[in-house]
Short mmCIF file of C-alpha atoms and ligand atoms in Angstrom, two decimals:
data_model
loop_
_atom_site.label_atom_id
_atom_site.label_comp_id
_atom_site.label_asym_id
_atom_site.label_seq_id
_atom_site.Cartn_x
_atom_site.Cartn_y
_atom_site.Cartn_z
CA UNK A 1 -46.34 57.50 16.30
CA UNK A 2 -43.64 59.07 14.09
CA UNK A 3 -41.36 58.90 16.98
CA UNK A 4 -41.91 55.33 17.80
CA UNK A 5 -41.19 54.61 13.83
CA UNK A 6 -38.17 56.70 13.81
CA UNK A 7 -37.09 54.64 16.99
CA UNK A 8 -37.75 51.40 15.08
CA UNK A 9 -35.89 52.53 12.11
CA UNK A 10 -32.76 53.02 14.07
CA UNK A 11 -33.23 49.65 15.72
CA UNK A 12 -33.58 48.04 12.31
CA UNK A 13 -30.53 49.69 10.95
CA UNK A 14 -28.26 48.44 13.71
CA UNK A 15 -29.47 44.90 13.79
CA UNK A 16 -26.87 42.28 13.72
CA UNK A 17 -27.13 38.36 14.06
CA UNK A 18 -24.51 35.72 13.86
CA UNK A 19 -26.44 32.64 13.08
CA UNK A 20 -29.42 31.64 11.08
CA UNK A 21 -31.37 31.27 14.31
CA UNK A 22 -30.96 34.65 15.72
CA UNK A 23 -31.60 36.05 12.17
CA UNK A 24 -35.14 34.22 12.22
CA UNK A 25 -35.88 35.47 15.66
CA UNK A 26 -35.35 38.99 14.30
CA UNK A 27 -37.65 38.19 11.46
CA UNK A 28 -40.26 37.16 13.83
CA UNK A 29 -39.74 40.35 16.20
CA UNK A 30 -40.37 42.95 13.27
CA UNK A 31 -41.92 41.28 10.42
CA UNK A 32 -44.28 38.58 11.28
CA UNK A 33 -47.95 38.84 11.61
CA UNK A 34 -47.38 39.90 15.33
CA UNK A 35 -44.23 41.72 14.83
CA UNK A 36 -43.56 45.40 15.59
CA UNK A 37 -44.34 46.69 12.39
CA UNK A 38 -47.65 45.01 12.04
CA UNK A 39 -48.55 46.40 15.47
CA UNK A 40 -47.95 49.60 14.12
CA UNK A 41 -50.10 49.10 11.49
CA UNK A 42 -52.80 48.35 13.80
CA UNK A 43 -52.47 51.76 15.51
CA UNK A 44 -52.68 53.39 11.89
CA UNK A 45 -56.45 54.04 12.04
CA UNK A 46 -56.03 56.06 15.14
CA UNK A 47 -53.62 58.40 13.47
CA UNK A 48 -55.40 61.85 12.38
CA UNK A 49 -56.36 62.09 8.67
CA UNK A 50 -53.89 64.98 7.85
CA UNK A 51 -50.81 62.82 9.29
CA UNK A 52 -52.11 59.79 7.67
CA UNK A 53 -49.91 60.19 4.32
CA UNK A 54 -46.80 61.19 6.28
CA UNK A 55 -47.24 58.39 8.90
CA UNK A 56 -48.14 55.88 6.09
CA UNK A 57 -44.86 56.62 4.32
CA UNK A 58 -42.77 56.37 7.13
CA UNK A 59 -44.25 52.95 8.00
CA UNK A 60 -43.41 51.76 4.57
CA UNK A 61 -40.01 53.04 4.50
CA UNK A 62 -39.75 51.05 7.86
CA UNK A 63 -41.14 48.09 6.46
CA UNK A 64 -38.82 48.11 3.49
CA UNK A 65 -35.79 48.93 5.57
CA UNK A 66 -36.38 45.95 7.77
CA UNK A 67 -37.20 43.63 5.16
CA UNK A 68 -34.07 44.78 3.36
CA UNK A 69 -31.91 44.39 6.68
CA UNK A 70 -32.75 40.81 7.15
CA UNK A 71 -32.26 39.99 3.42
CA UNK A 72 -28.76 41.73 3.69
CA UNK A 73 -28.04 39.62 6.88
CA UNK A 74 -29.34 36.28 5.35
CA UNK A 75 -26.81 36.83 2.15
CA UNK A 76 -24.13 37.29 4.61
CA UNK A 77 -24.69 33.94 5.98
CA UNK A 78 -25.40 32.23 3.00
CA UNK A 79 -22.05 33.26 1.29
CA UNK A 80 -20.09 32.39 4.57
CA UNK A 81 -18.14 28.96 4.00
CA UNK A 82 -20.44 26.74 6.02
CA UNK A 83 -18.74 23.46 4.35
CA UNK A 84 -21.32 22.81 2.17
CA UNK A 85 -20.49 23.87 -1.29
CA UNK A 86 -22.73 21.62 -3.44
CA UNK A 87 -24.24 24.98 -4.76
CA UNK A 88 -22.14 25.10 -7.70
CA UNK A 89 -23.26 22.17 -10.04
CA UNK A 90 -20.97 22.72 -12.75
CA UNK A 91 -17.77 22.28 -10.65
CA UNK A 92 -15.61 19.35 -10.94
CA UNK A 93 -15.41 16.73 -8.44
CA UNK A 94 -13.17 16.11 -5.99
CA UNK A 95 -10.33 14.11 -6.76
CA UNK A 96 -10.59 10.42 -5.64
CA UNK A 97 -8.22 9.81 -2.87
CA UNK A 98 -5.67 7.13 -3.74
CA UNK A 99 -4.03 4.65 -1.68
CA UNK A 100 -0.56 3.67 -1.62
CA UNK A 101 1.29 0.56 -2.83
CA UNK A 102 2.87 -1.60 -0.13
CA UNK A 103 6.62 -1.26 -0.30
CA UNK A 104 6.71 -5.06 -0.61
CA UNK A 105 4.51 -4.71 -3.68
CA UNK A 106 6.40 -1.99 -5.07
CA UNK A 107 9.89 -3.93 -4.72
CA UNK A 108 8.30 -7.17 -5.86
CA UNK A 109 7.24 -5.38 -8.92
CA UNK A 110 10.34 -3.96 -9.57
CA UNK A 111 11.94 -7.45 -9.50
CA UNK A 112 9.28 -8.84 -11.96
CA UNK A 113 10.03 -5.84 -14.47
CA UNK A 114 13.78 -6.68 -14.15
CA UNK A 115 13.30 -10.43 -14.87
CA UNK A 116 10.53 -9.93 -17.37
CA UNK A 117 12.77 -7.71 -19.39
CA UNK A 118 15.00 -10.83 -19.63
CA UNK A 119 12.23 -12.94 -20.95
CA UNK A 120 10.99 -14.58 -17.68
CA UNK A 121 7.28 -15.15 -17.02
CA UNK A 122 5.35 -15.25 -14.01
CA UNK A 123 4.49 -18.53 -12.41
CA UNK A 124 2.38 -19.39 -9.35
CA UNK A 125 1.67 -22.07 -6.91
CA UNK A 126 -0.18 -22.78 -3.98
CA UNK A 127 0.90 -21.73 -0.24
CA UNK A 128 -0.53 -24.96 1.60
CA UNK A 129 1.56 -27.42 -0.23
CA UNK A 130 2.52 -31.04 0.04
CA UNK A 131 5.75 -32.31 1.17
CA UNK A 132 6.71 -33.37 -2.14
CA UNK A 133 6.66 -30.31 -3.90
CA UNK A 134 8.19 -28.21 -1.10
CA UNK A 135 10.85 -30.82 -0.07
CA UNK A 136 11.20 -34.29 -1.92
CA UNK A 137 11.03 -33.15 -5.33
CA UNK A 138 13.59 -30.46 -4.58
CA UNK A 139 16.15 -33.27 -3.25
CA UNK A 140 15.75 -32.84 0.38
CA UNK A 141 16.16 -36.69 1.41
CA UNK A 142 13.38 -37.91 4.11
CA UNK A 143 15.92 -37.75 6.97
CA UNK A 144 18.14 -35.15 5.44
CA UNK A 145 19.19 -32.53 7.96
CA UNK A 146 18.19 -29.96 5.61
CA UNK A 147 14.60 -30.41 6.40
CA UNK A 148 15.77 -29.06 9.71
CA UNK A 149 16.91 -25.84 8.06
CA UNK A 150 13.48 -24.65 7.61
CA UNK A 151 11.04 -24.68 10.55
CA UNK A 152 7.75 -25.82 8.81
CA UNK A 153 4.03 -24.97 9.86
CA UNK A 154 2.13 -28.22 9.31
CA UNK A 155 -1.69 -28.26 8.11
CA UNK A 156 -1.79 -32.14 8.37
CA UNK A 157 0.94 -34.40 9.67
CA UNK A 158 1.32 -37.71 7.61
CA UNK A 159 2.65 -39.26 11.12
CA UNK A 160 5.20 -41.89 9.94
CA UNK A 161 5.33 -40.94 6.32
CA UNK A 162 6.35 -37.77 5.47
CA UNK A 163 5.11 -37.74 2.16
CA UNK A 164 1.60 -37.19 3.37
CA UNK A 165 2.63 -34.04 5.08
CA UNK A 166 0.53 -31.04 4.21
CA UNK A 167 2.34 -27.74 5.12
CA UNK A 168 2.57 -24.00 4.72
CA UNK A 169 5.19 -23.96 1.72
CA UNK A 170 8.42 -22.47 3.61
CA UNK A 171 10.12 -21.37 0.41
CA UNK A 172 8.90 -20.62 -3.30
CA UNK A 173 11.47 -23.18 -4.66
CA UNK A 174 8.19 -25.64 -4.45
CA UNK A 175 6.93 -23.54 -7.58
CA UNK A 176 9.98 -24.82 -9.85
CA UNK A 177 8.53 -28.30 -9.06
CA UNK A 178 5.05 -27.22 -9.96
CA UNK A 179 6.29 -25.81 -13.31
CA UNK A 180 8.72 -28.65 -14.24
CA UNK A 181 6.18 -31.20 -13.64
CA UNK A 182 4.03 -30.18 -16.65
CA UNK A 183 6.35 -27.99 -18.63
CA UNK A 184 9.50 -29.19 -20.72
CA UNK A 185 12.32 -26.88 -21.34
CA UNK A 186 12.88 -24.21 -22.25
CA UNK A 187 11.60 -22.93 -19.07
CA UNK A 188 12.16 -19.41 -17.66
CA UNK A 189 9.85 -18.16 -14.72
CA UNK A 190 9.72 -16.28 -11.71
CA UNK A 191 7.57 -16.98 -8.86
CA UNK A 192 7.03 -14.11 -6.49
CA UNK A 193 4.74 -15.43 -3.37
CA UNK A 194 4.62 -15.28 0.31
CA UNK A 195 6.17 -18.25 2.63
CA UNK A 196 5.78 -19.33 5.96
CA UNK A 197 8.27 -20.64 8.68
CA UNK A 198 7.63 -21.53 12.20
CA UNK A 199 9.84 -18.59 13.68
CA UNK A 200 9.51 -16.16 16.82
CA UNK A 201 8.19 -12.87 15.29
CA UNK A 202 10.99 -10.20 16.12
CA UNK A 203 11.98 -7.19 14.29
CA UNK A 204 14.23 -9.42 12.30
CA UNK A 205 12.50 -12.62 11.84
CA UNK A 206 8.59 -13.12 11.03
CA UNK A 207 6.47 -16.18 10.80
CA UNK A 208 5.61 -15.23 7.16
CA UNK A 209 7.33 -13.31 4.31
CA UNK A 210 7.69 -13.28 0.71
CA UNK A 211 10.21 -14.44 -1.70
CA UNK A 212 10.85 -14.66 -5.51
CA UNK A 213 12.34 -17.72 -7.09
CA UNK A 214 13.68 -17.70 -10.55
CA UNK A 215 14.27 -20.77 -12.68
CA UNK A 216 15.91 -21.20 -16.00
CA UNK A 217 16.22 -24.63 -17.66
CA UNK A 218 17.21 -25.24 -21.08
CA UNK A 219 20.08 -26.74 -23.19
CA UNK A 220 23.46 -25.76 -22.23
CA UNK A 221 22.80 -23.44 -19.52
CA UNK A 222 25.95 -22.87 -17.49
CA UNK A 223 27.10 -21.02 -14.32
CA UNK A 224 28.29 -18.03 -16.53
CA UNK A 225 24.48 -17.54 -17.59
CA UNK A 226 23.47 -17.40 -13.80
CA UNK A 227 26.11 -14.74 -13.01
CA UNK A 228 25.49 -12.69 -15.84
CA UNK A 229 21.75 -12.41 -14.88
CA UNK A 230 22.90 -11.89 -11.22
CA UNK A 231 25.06 -8.80 -12.01
CA UNK A 232 22.55 -7.46 -14.31
CA UNK A 233 19.51 -7.95 -11.64
CA UNK A 234 21.81 -6.29 -8.82
CA UNK A 235 22.89 -3.15 -11.04
CA UNK A 236 19.01 -2.58 -11.91
CA UNK A 237 17.87 -3.03 -8.60
CA UNK A 238 20.74 -1.17 -6.43
CA UNK A 239 22.23 1.06 -9.33
CA UNK A 240 25.10 0.66 -11.76
CA UNK A 241 27.93 0.93 -9.32
CA UNK A 242 26.97 -2.01 -7.68
CA UNK A 243 29.20 -5.02 -7.36
CA UNK A 244 28.44 -8.41 -6.67
CA UNK A 245 30.36 -11.45 -5.20
CA UNK A 246 29.53 -15.39 -4.84
CA UNK A 247 30.43 -17.34 -1.92
CA UNK A 248 29.95 -20.93 -1.96
CA UNK A 249 26.91 -22.40 -0.17
CA UNK A 250 24.52 -25.33 0.03
CA UNK A 251 21.03 -25.92 -0.92
CA UNK A 252 19.80 -29.38 -1.52
CA UNK A 253 18.28 -28.33 -4.78
CA UNK A 254 21.47 -26.75 -6.41
CA UNK A 255 24.86 -27.88 -7.08
CA UNK A 256 27.08 -26.11 -7.01
CA UNK A 257 25.34 -23.52 -4.97
CA UNK A 258 26.09 -19.93 -3.87
CA UNK A 259 25.07 -17.02 -1.99
CA UNK A 260 25.44 -13.64 -3.48
CA UNK A 261 26.39 -10.61 -1.80
CA UNK A 262 26.03 -6.98 -3.27
CA UNK A 263 28.40 -4.17 -2.35
CA UNK A 264 26.76 -2.58 0.45
CA UNK A 265 24.51 0.25 -1.02
CA UNK A 266 24.54 2.12 2.19
CA UNK A 267 28.02 3.12 2.57
CA UNK A 268 29.11 2.06 -1.06
CA UNK A 269 31.40 -0.80 0.15
CA UNK A 270 33.45 1.20 2.72
CA UNK A 271 32.00 -0.51 5.51
CA UNK A 272 29.16 0.75 7.74
CA UNK A 273 27.31 -0.73 10.64
CA UNK A 274 24.38 -2.09 8.30
CA UNK A 275 27.05 -4.43 6.69
CA UNK A 276 28.75 -4.81 9.95
CA UNK A 277 31.97 -3.29 8.48
CA UNK A 278 32.42 -5.84 5.83
CA UNK A 279 31.19 -3.48 2.83
CA UNK A 280 29.03 -6.34 1.47
CA UNK A 281 25.25 -7.51 2.05
CA UNK A 282 23.92 -11.01 1.53
CA UNK A 283 20.60 -10.71 -0.71
CA UNK A 284 20.10 -14.12 -2.25
CA UNK A 285 20.77 -17.89 -2.51
CA UNK A 286 21.48 -19.58 -6.41
CA UNK A 287 23.23 -22.17 -7.94
CA UNK A 288 23.01 -24.66 -10.78
CA UNK A 289 19.69 -26.70 -10.67
CA UNK A 290 20.96 -30.26 -9.19
CA UNK A 291 20.45 -33.02 -11.88
CA UNK A 292 18.29 -34.80 -9.24
CA UNK A 293 15.94 -32.47 -8.90
CA UNK A 294 15.70 -32.36 -12.87
CA UNK A 295 15.14 -36.19 -12.75
CA UNK A 296 12.59 -35.96 -9.80
CA UNK A 297 10.73 -33.68 -11.87
CA UNK A 298 10.52 -35.62 -15.26
CA UNK A 299 13.32 -33.33 -17.15
CA UNK A 300 16.33 -35.30 -18.69
CA UNK A 301 19.40 -34.15 -16.82
CA UNK A 302 21.65 -35.46 -19.67
CA UNK A 303 19.95 -32.99 -22.08
CA UNK A 304 19.00 -29.86 -19.91
CA UNK A 305 20.78 -27.99 -17.20
CA UNK A 306 19.50 -24.99 -15.43
CA UNK A 307 20.07 -22.34 -12.81
CA UNK A 308 17.93 -21.25 -9.84
CA UNK A 309 18.03 -18.41 -7.40
CA UNK A 310 15.70 -17.24 -4.57
CA UNK A 311 15.59 -14.13 -2.68
CA UNK A 312 13.60 -12.41 0.28
CA UNK A 313 11.50 -9.49 -0.94
CA UNK A 314 11.78 -7.95 2.77
CA UNK A 315 15.19 -8.25 2.57
CA UNK A 316 15.60 -6.28 -0.57
CA UNK A 317 13.26 -3.62 0.47
CA UNK A 318 15.16 -3.23 3.70
CA UNK A 319 18.14 -2.55 1.85
CA UNK A 320 16.39 -0.19 -0.70
CA UNK A 321 14.07 1.67 1.72
CA UNK A 322 16.18 0.99 5.31
CA UNK A 323 12.85 -0.50 6.79
CA UNK A 324 14.67 -2.03 9.90
CA UNK A 325 11.91 -3.67 11.67
CA UNK A 326 10.21 -6.68 9.68
CA UNK A 327 7.19 -6.18 11.58
CA UNK A 328 6.23 -3.15 10.11
CA UNK A 329 5.31 -4.92 6.83
CA UNK A 330 2.37 -6.54 8.43
CA UNK A 331 0.91 -4.09 10.83
CA UNK A 332 -0.77 -2.10 8.16
CA UNK A 333 0.08 1.52 10.11
CA UNK A 334 -0.63 3.70 7.42
CA UNK A 335 1.81 6.30 8.70
CA UNK A 336 4.34 3.91 7.54
CA UNK A 337 2.60 3.03 4.45
CA UNK A 338 2.03 6.49 3.33
CA UNK A 339 6.02 7.06 3.39
CA UNK A 340 6.12 5.27 0.09
CA UNK A 341 3.33 7.28 -1.50
CA UNK A 342 6.01 8.97 -4.14
CA UNK A 343 7.67 5.60 -4.75
CA UNK A 344 5.03 4.53 -7.69
N1 DAH B 401 14.69 -21.59 -1.13
C1 DAH B 401 15.84 -20.96 -0.65
C2 DAH B 401 15.41 -20.46 0.95
O1 DAH B 401 14.46 -20.33 1.31
C3 DAH B 401 16.38 -20.11 -1.42
C4 DAH B 401 17.24 -20.40 -2.60
C5 DAH B 401 18.54 -20.76 -2.56
C6 DAH B 401 16.39 -20.46 -3.73
C7 DAH B 401 19.11 -21.15 -3.80
C8 DAH B 401 17.02 -21.20 -4.96
C9 DAH B 401 18.40 -21.23 -4.84
O2 DAH B 401 16.44 -21.05 -5.99
O3 DAH B 401 18.81 -21.93 -6.03
O4 DAH B 401 16.34 -20.14 1.38
#
């Protein structure tokens, strides 16, 4: 019997288990009711009286060893990182994973910040608009070819009467009218928002995009004021080295009208593929609010004058972050969006 116990002692000493099930199997094998040690106990009464003491001690030793070994193995498993570390109740929580701002939102906020510092407040208007606010109040004549400049999505066609058309706004200039119809000058607003045009989607055109409109109407507002604000905006947005230039242009709602270029911020004005070697890139349209627009919207053009400007947020974002495929902005590919994690 002593030999049997010695053998079991050696076995127990060498036990290993690589998972909880194996360990449980060992416990059953040695320590359960029908386990090897209990079986030994059953034989105990056959042990001669003079050996009982020695054998008893040995069996006890074996029992303790087996228990110790199984406990030790168990502890080993519990200390292993099993991905479930909810045992330390004093541990602080995992930081919540924050998403990233969309690049267009980052740039929109930056534009708003710059204009807010100049005293502009934010105005809003509907994306589903009537013809009046998008076109007629902005001095587009009914048969004016300028209406063709912007391919319009129709929600409801007014048939023969364009005044009854319900459309998706093609530009944020409609908000100029929305504000002027209920506010007398001084008016100093910017309106960021989504606009829609019936365009085939490609890397450089989309059926929806974003604009920011700015409108300033007061007494004695001049082109000089506009130019000053444009220069300040360009330098705040693209850096103090940035130069601007204005080229005469045409919009039905401004007279005179201009398009503004900035010195190419990619090559610094030396000429590169991005600016097609010219050193300049166009970023916005602007001009003095046409007196007709003031009158159409209930503002006395003999007393007040104003300037307006409008820019595409995608365009500004492309210039700042070199995103050269417009479609990326609306595809929600998190690999793209995550690139802007550090940008605020
Ligand atoms: N609405 C014009 C467009 O969508 C942009 C624009 C040009 C807005 C000149 C203005 C402006 O306010 O003065 O192309």
